[in-house]
GROMACS .gro file of C-alpha atoms in nm:
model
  361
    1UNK     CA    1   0.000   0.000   0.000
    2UNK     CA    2   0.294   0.227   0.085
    3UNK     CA    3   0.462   0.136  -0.252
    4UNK     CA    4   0.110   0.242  -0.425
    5UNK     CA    5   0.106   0.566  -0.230
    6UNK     CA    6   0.510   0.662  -0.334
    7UNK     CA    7   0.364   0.554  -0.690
    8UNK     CA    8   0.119   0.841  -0.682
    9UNK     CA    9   0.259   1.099  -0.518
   10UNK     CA   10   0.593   1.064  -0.761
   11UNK     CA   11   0.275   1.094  -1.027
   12UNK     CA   12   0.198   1.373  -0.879
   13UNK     CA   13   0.514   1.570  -0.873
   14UNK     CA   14   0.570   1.436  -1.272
   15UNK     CA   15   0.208   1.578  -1.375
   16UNK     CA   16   0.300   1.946  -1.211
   17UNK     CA   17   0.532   2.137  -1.352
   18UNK     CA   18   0.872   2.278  -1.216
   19UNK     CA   19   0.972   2.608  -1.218
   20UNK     CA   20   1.350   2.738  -1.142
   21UNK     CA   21   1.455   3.128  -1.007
   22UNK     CA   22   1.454   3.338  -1.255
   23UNK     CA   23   1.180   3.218  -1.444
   24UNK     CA   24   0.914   3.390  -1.610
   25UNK     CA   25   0.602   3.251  -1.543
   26UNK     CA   26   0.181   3.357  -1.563
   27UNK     CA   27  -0.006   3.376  -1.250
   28UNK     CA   28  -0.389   3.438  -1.158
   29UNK     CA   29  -0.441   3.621  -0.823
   30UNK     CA   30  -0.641   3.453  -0.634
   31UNK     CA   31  -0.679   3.699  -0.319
   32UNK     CA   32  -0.532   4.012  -0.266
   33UNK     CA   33  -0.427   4.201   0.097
   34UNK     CA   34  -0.302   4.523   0.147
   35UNK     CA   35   0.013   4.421   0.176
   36UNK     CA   36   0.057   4.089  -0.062
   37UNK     CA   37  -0.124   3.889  -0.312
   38UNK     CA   38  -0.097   3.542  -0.389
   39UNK     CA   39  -0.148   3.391  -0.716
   40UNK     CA   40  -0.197   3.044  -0.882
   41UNK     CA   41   0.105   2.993  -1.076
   42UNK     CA   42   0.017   2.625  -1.185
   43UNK     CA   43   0.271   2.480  -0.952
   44UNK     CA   44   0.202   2.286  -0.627
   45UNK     CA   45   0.267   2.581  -0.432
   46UNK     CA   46   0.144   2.922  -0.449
   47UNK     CA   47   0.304   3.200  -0.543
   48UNK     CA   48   0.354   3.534  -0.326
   49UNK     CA   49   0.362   3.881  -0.480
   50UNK     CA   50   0.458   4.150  -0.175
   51UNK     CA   51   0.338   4.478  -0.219
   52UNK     CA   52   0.681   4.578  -0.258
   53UNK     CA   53   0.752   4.390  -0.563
   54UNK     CA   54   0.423   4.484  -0.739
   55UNK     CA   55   0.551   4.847  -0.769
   56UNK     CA   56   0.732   5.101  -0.508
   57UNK     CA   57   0.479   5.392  -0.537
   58UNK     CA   58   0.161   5.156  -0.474
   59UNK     CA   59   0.027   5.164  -0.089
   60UNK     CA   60  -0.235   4.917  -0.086
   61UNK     CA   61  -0.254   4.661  -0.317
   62UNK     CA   62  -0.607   4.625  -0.313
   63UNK     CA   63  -0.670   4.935  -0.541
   64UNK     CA   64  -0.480   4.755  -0.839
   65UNK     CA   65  -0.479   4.402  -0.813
   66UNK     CA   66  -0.831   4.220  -0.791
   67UNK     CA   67  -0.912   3.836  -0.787
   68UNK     CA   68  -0.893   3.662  -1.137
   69UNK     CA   69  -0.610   3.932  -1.290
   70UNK     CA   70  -0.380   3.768  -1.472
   71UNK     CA   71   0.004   3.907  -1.502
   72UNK     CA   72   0.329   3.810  -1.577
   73UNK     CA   73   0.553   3.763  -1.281
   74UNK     CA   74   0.957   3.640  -1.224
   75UNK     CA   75   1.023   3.367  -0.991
   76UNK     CA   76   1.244   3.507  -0.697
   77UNK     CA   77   1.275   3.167  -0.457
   78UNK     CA   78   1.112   2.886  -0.535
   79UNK     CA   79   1.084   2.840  -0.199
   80UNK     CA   80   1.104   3.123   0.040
   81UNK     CA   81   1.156   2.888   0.373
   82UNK     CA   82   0.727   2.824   0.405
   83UNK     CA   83   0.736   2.625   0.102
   84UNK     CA   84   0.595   2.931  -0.054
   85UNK     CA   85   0.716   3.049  -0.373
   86UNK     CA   86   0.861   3.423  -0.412
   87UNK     CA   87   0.738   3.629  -0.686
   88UNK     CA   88   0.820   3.963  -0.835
   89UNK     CA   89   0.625   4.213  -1.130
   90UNK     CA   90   0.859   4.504  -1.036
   91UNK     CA   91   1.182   4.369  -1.092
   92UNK     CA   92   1.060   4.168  -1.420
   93UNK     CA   93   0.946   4.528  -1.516
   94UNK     CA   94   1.214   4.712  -1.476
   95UNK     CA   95   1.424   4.441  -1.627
   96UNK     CA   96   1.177   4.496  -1.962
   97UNK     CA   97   1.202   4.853  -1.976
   98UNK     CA   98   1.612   4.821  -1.987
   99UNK     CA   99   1.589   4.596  -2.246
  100UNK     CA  100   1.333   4.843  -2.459
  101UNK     CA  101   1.560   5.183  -2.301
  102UNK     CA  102   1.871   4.975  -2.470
  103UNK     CA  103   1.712   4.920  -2.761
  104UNK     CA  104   1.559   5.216  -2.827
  105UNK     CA  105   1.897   5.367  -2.784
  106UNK     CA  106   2.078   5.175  -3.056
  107UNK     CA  107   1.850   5.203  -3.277
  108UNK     CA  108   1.815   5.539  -3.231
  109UNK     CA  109   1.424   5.503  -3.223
  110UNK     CA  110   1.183   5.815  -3.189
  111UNK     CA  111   1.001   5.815  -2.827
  112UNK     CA  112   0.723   6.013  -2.731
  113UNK     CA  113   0.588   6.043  -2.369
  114UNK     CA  114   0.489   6.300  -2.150
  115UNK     CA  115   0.669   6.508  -1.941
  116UNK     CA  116   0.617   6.451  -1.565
  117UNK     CA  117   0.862   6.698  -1.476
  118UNK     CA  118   1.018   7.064  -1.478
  119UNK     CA  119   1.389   7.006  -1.349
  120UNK     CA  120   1.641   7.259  -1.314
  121UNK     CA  121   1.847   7.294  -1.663
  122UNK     CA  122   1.540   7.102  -1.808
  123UNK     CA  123   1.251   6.855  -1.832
  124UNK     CA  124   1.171   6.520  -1.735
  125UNK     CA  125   0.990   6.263  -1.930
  126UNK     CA  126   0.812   5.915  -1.829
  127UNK     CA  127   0.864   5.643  -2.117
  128UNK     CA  128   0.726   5.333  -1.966
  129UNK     CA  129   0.807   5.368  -1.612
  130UNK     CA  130   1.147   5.526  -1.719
  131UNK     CA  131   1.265   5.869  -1.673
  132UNK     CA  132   1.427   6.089  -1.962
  133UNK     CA  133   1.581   6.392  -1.899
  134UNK     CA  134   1.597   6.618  -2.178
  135UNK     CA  135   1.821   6.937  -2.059
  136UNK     CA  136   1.699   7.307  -2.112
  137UNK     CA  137   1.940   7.297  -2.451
  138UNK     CA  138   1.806   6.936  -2.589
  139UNK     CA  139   1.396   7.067  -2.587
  140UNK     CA  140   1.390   7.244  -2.905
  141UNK     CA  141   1.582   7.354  -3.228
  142UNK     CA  142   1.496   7.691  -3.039
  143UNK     CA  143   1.570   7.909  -2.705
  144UNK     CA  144   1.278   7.824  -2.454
  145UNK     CA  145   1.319   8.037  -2.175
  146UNK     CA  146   1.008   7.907  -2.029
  147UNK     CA  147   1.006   7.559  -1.944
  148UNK     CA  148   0.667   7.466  -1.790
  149UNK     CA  149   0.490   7.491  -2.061
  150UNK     CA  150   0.595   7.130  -2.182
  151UNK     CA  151   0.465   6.973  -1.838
  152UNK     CA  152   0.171   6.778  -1.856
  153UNK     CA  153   0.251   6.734  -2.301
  154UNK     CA  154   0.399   6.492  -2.503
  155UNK     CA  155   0.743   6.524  -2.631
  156UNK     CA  156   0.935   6.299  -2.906
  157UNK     CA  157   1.312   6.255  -2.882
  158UNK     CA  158   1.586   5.978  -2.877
  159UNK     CA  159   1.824   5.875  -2.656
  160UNK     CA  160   2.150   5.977  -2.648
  161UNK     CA  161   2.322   5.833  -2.366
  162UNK     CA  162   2.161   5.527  -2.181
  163UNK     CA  163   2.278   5.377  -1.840
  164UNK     CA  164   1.941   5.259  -1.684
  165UNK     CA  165   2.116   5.067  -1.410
  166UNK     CA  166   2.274   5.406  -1.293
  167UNK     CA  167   1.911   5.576  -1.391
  168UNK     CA  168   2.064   5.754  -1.623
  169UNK     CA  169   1.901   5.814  -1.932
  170UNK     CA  170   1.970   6.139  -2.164
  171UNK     CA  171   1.674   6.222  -2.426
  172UNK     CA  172   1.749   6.475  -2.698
  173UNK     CA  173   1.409   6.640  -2.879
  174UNK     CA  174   1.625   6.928  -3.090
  175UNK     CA  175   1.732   6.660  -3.351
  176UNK     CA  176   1.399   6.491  -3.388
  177UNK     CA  177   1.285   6.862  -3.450
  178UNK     CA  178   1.516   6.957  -3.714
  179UNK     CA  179   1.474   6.597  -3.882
  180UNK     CA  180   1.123   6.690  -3.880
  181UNK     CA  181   1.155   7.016  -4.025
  182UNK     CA  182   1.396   6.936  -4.298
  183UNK     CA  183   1.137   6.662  -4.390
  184UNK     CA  184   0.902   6.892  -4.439
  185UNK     CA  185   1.046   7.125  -4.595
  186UNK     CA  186   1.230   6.870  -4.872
  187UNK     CA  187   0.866   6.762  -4.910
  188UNK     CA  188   0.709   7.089  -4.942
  189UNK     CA  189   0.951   7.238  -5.260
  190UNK     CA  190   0.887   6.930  -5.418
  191UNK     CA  191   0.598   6.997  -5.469
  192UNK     CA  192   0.542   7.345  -5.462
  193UNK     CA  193   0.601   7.616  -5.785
  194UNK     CA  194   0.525   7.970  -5.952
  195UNK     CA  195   0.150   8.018  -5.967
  196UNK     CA  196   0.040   7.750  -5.723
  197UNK     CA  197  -0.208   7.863  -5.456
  198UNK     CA  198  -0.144   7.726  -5.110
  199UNK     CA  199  -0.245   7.768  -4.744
  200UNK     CA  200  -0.064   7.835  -4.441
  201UNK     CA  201  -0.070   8.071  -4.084
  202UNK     CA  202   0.021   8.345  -4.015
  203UNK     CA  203   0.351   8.308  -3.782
  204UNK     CA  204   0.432   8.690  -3.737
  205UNK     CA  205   0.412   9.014  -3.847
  206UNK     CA  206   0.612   9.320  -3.919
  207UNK     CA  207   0.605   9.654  -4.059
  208UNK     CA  208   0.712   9.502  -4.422
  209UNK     CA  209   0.491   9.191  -4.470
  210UNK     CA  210   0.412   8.864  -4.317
  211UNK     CA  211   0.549   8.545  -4.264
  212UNK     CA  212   0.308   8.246  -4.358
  213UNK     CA  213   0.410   7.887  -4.196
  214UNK     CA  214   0.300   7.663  -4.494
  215UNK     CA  215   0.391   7.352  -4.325
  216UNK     CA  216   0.758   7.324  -4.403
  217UNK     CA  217   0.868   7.654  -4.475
  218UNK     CA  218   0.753   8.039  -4.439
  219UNK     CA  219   0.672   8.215  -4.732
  220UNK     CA  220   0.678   8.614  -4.727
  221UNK     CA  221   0.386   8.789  -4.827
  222UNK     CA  222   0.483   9.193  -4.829
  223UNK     CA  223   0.281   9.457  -4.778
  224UNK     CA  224   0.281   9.540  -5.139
  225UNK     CA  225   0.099   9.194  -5.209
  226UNK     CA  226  -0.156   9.210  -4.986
  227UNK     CA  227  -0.421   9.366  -5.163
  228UNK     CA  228  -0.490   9.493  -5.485
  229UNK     CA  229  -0.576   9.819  -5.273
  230UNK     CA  230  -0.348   9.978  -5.060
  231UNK     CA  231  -0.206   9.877  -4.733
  232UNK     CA  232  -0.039  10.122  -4.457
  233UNK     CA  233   0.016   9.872  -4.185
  234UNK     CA  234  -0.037   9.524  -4.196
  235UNK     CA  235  -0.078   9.477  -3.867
  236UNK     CA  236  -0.390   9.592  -3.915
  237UNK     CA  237  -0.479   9.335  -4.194
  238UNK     CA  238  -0.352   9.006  -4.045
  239UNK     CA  239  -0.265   8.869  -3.681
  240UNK     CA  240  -0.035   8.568  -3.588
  241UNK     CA  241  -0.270   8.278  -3.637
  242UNK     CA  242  -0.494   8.416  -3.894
  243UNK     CA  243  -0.561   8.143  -4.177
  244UNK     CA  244  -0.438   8.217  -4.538
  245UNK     CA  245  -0.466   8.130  -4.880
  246UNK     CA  246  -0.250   8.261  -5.155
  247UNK     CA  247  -0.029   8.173  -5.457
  248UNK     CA  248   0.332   8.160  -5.494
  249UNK     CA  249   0.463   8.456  -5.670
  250UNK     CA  250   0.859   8.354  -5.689
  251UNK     CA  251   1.095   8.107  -5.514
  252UNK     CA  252   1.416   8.209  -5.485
  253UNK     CA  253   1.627   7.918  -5.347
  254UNK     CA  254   1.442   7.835  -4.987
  255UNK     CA  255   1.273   8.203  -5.041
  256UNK     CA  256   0.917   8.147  -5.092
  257UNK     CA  257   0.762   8.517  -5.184
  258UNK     CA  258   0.370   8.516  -5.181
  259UNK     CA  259   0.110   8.745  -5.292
  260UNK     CA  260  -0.250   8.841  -5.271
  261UNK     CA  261  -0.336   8.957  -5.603
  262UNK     CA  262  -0.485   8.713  -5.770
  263UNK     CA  263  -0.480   8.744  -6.130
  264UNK     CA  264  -0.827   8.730  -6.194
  265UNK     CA  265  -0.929   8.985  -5.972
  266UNK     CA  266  -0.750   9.251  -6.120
  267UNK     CA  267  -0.948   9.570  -6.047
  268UNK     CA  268  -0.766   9.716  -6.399
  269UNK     CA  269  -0.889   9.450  -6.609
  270UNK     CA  270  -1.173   9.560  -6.858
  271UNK     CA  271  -1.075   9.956  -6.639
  272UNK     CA  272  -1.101  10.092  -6.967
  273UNK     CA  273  -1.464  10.046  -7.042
  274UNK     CA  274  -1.544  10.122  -6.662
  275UNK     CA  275  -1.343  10.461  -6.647
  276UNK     CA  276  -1.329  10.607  -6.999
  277UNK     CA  277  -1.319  10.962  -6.981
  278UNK     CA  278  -1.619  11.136  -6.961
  279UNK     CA  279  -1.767  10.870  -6.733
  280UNK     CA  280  -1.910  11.051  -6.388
  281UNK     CA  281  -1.756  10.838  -6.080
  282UNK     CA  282  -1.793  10.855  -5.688
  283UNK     CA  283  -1.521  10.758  -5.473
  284UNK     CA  284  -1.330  10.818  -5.138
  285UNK     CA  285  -1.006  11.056  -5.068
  286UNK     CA  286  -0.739  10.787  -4.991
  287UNK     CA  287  -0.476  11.082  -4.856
  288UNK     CA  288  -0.359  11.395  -5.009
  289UNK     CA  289  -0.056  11.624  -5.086
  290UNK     CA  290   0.002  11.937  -5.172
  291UNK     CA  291  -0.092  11.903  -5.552
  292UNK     CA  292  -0.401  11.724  -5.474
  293UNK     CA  293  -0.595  11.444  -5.364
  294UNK     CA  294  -0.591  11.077  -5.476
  295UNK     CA  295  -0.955  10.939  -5.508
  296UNK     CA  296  -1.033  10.532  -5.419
  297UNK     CA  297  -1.286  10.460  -5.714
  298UNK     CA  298  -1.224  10.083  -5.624
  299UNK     CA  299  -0.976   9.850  -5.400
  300UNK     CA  300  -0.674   9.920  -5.602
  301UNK     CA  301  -0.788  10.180  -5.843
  302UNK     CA  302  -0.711  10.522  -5.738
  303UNK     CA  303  -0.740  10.817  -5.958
  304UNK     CA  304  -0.550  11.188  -5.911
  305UNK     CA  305  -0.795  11.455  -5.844
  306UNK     CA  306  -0.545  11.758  -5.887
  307UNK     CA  307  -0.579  12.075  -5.683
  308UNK     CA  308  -0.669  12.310  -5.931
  309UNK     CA  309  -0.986  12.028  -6.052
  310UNK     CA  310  -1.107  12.072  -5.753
  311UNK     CA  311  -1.302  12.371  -5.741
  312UNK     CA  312  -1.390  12.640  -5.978
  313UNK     CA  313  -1.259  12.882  -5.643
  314UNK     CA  314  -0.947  12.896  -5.614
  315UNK     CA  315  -0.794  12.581  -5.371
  316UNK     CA  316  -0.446  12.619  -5.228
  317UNK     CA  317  -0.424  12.286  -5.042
  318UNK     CA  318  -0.714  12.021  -5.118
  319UNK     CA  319  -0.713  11.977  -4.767
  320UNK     CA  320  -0.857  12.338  -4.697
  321UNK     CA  321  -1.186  12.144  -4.861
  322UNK     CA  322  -1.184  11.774  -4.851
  323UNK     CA  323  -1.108  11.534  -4.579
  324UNK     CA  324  -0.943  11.147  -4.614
  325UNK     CA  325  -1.284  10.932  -4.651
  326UNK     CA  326  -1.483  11.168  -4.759
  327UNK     CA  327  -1.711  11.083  -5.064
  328UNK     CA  328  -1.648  11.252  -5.357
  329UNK     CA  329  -1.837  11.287  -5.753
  330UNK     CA  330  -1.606  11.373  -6.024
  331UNK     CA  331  -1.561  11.316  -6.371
  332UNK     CA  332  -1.283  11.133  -6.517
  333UNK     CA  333  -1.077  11.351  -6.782
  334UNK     CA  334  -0.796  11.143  -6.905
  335UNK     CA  335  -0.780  10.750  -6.901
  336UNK     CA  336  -0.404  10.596  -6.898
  337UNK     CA  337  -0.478  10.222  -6.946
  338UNK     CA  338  -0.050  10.127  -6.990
  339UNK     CA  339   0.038  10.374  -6.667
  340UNK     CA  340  -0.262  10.276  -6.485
  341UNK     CA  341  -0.336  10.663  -6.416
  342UNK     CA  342  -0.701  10.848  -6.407
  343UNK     CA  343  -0.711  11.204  -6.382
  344UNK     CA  344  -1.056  11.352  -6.235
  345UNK     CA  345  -1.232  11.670  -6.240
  346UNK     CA  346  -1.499  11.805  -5.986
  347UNK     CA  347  -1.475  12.125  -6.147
  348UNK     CA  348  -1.625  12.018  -6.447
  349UNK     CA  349  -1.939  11.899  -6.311
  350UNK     CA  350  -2.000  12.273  -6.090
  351UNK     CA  351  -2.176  12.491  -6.253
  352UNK     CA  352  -2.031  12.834  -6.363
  353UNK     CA  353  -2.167  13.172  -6.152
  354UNK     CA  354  -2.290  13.451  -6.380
  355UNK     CA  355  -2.030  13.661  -6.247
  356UNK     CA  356  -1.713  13.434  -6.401
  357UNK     CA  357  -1.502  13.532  -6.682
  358UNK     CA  358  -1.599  13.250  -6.948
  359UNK     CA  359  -1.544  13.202  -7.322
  360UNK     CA  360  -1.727  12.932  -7.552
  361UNK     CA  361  -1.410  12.808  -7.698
   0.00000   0.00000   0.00000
């Protein structure tokens, strides 16, 4: 009967298998304390998972673990003196995230993860339970003086220098940047020429023009080619941000210039039938000089209304009579289609007094 028993129990022992240390093996927890939990590894003993080599930042183990999980674990004894087996998750991730650090490292292979930290002389990211510092000179192809901006947001970068058993691991985000950039930009003059119409944002502006980010490059749209009409500060016309759509005027090696006059909306095409002389016209006084006032018959049609056509009375400045945007009827007397040049008249359409000098020529 003994012999029988010996027979069964070697059985036994055969049918289960046998783990060593070190091994990686699958458990399902089947109860969970504050303090350890204890899964079914599929060995004749149980397996025990302290709280302490679950994770170091977790206080009760109750809030993450929960009957029936199932998770990978490393086998620290196989028997830890109460014929208990010794498990860790911690150390078996750590281990992982070395191996994928390393990796990522010789490879050179573009990580993103948030940041989780504002450091002096930089910023800390989390990439799967490892920390990346980035220093102030690494986070962008750029001078940030302001540094907490980036906390709580993703950043991409590689590693350049890895020692995770020291916890030392170096990110740099600059060279993904430029990489980036110079992708774009190769990309975008590829396909980009003369007289195509793209879109971009506004990036800034200055007293000359503004810059347009089209997603690779800027491209330079000056005050001259913002309207067909004229333009005294274009600050006053566009604000960073503002969406716009234009076409490509010239390139000049990475020089991309743009403009808003579209061809087709010409206010001097067909200007000869609309302002032949003789025809009677209403516009507004854009500014004035000395010799006289220049009249807005259209967005980027003005016409000269010279001093002494303003009046049949004698004018010394136009501004001793007319102010900029007021309304004004005239009559255009000379049409110069090549020079793009009107010349008006108010004086022809007053009336003369009895009292003036006048011959019937």
């Amino acid at each position: 009967m003994s012999e029988q028993k010996n027979e069964f129990e070697q059985m036994l022992d055969e049918s289960i298998r046998q783990i060593h240390q070190g091994e990686i093996v699958k458990g399902k927890v089947i109860s969970v304390k504050e303090d350890e939990a204890v899964l079914n590894i599929g060995y004749k003993s149980d397996g025990i998972l302290p709280k302490n080599e679950y994770s170091s930042s977790v206080t009760d183990l109750t809030e993450v673990l929960h009957e029936g999980d199932e998770l990978e674990v490393k086998v620290v004894k196989v028997n830890d003196g109460d014929g208990q087996v010794s498990l860790t998750y911690r150390r078996l991730a750590q281990e992982r995230m070395n191996r994928r650090i390393e990796e990522a490292f010789e490879k050179q292979e573009v990580l993103t993860a948030p940041v989780t930290q504002i450091m002096n002389g930089g910023i800390c990211a989390t990439f799967e339970g490892a920390k990346v510092f980035i220093p102030a000179s690494l986070v962008s192809d750029r001078f940030e003086r302001d540094l907490n901006k980036y906390m709580g947001k993703e950043v991409s970068f590689v590693i350049i220098e890895c020692n995770p058993k020291r916890r030392r691991i170096i990110g740099d985000c600059k060279q993904v940047i430029i990489k980036e950039k110079t992708e774009k930009k190769e990309a975008l003059f590829a396909r980009i020429a003369v007289g195509d119409v793209v879109e971009g944002t506004v990036k800034n502006v200055t007293d000359f023009g503004a810059f347009v980010d089209l997603g690779g490059a800027d491209g330079l749209l000056h005050i001259s080619e913002m309207s067909w009409g004229r333009v005294d500060n274009p600050r006053k016309v566009f604000h960073s941000g503002d969406h716009v759509k234009a076409f490509i005027k010239d390139i000049n090696g990475e020089k991309i210039a743009l403009s808003l006059k579209f061809p087709e909306e010409n206010p001097w095409t067909n200007a000869s039938e609309k302002y032949a002389a003789g025809t009677i016209v209403t516009g507004k006084v854009a500014r004035m000089t000395d010799f006289g006032a220049f009249i807005e018959l259209a967005p980027g049609v003005d016409a000269l209304l010279h001093v002494s056509q303003i009046s049949r009375e004698h004018v010394a400045r136009p501004s001793d009579v007319l102010s900029v945007g007021e309304e004004v009827e005239a009559k255009i007397v000379d049409f110069n289609e090549a020079d793009h040049k009107i010349s008006l008249s108010m004086k022809d359409l007053q009336p003369y007094d009895d009292d003036d000098d006048y011959v019937d020529a």
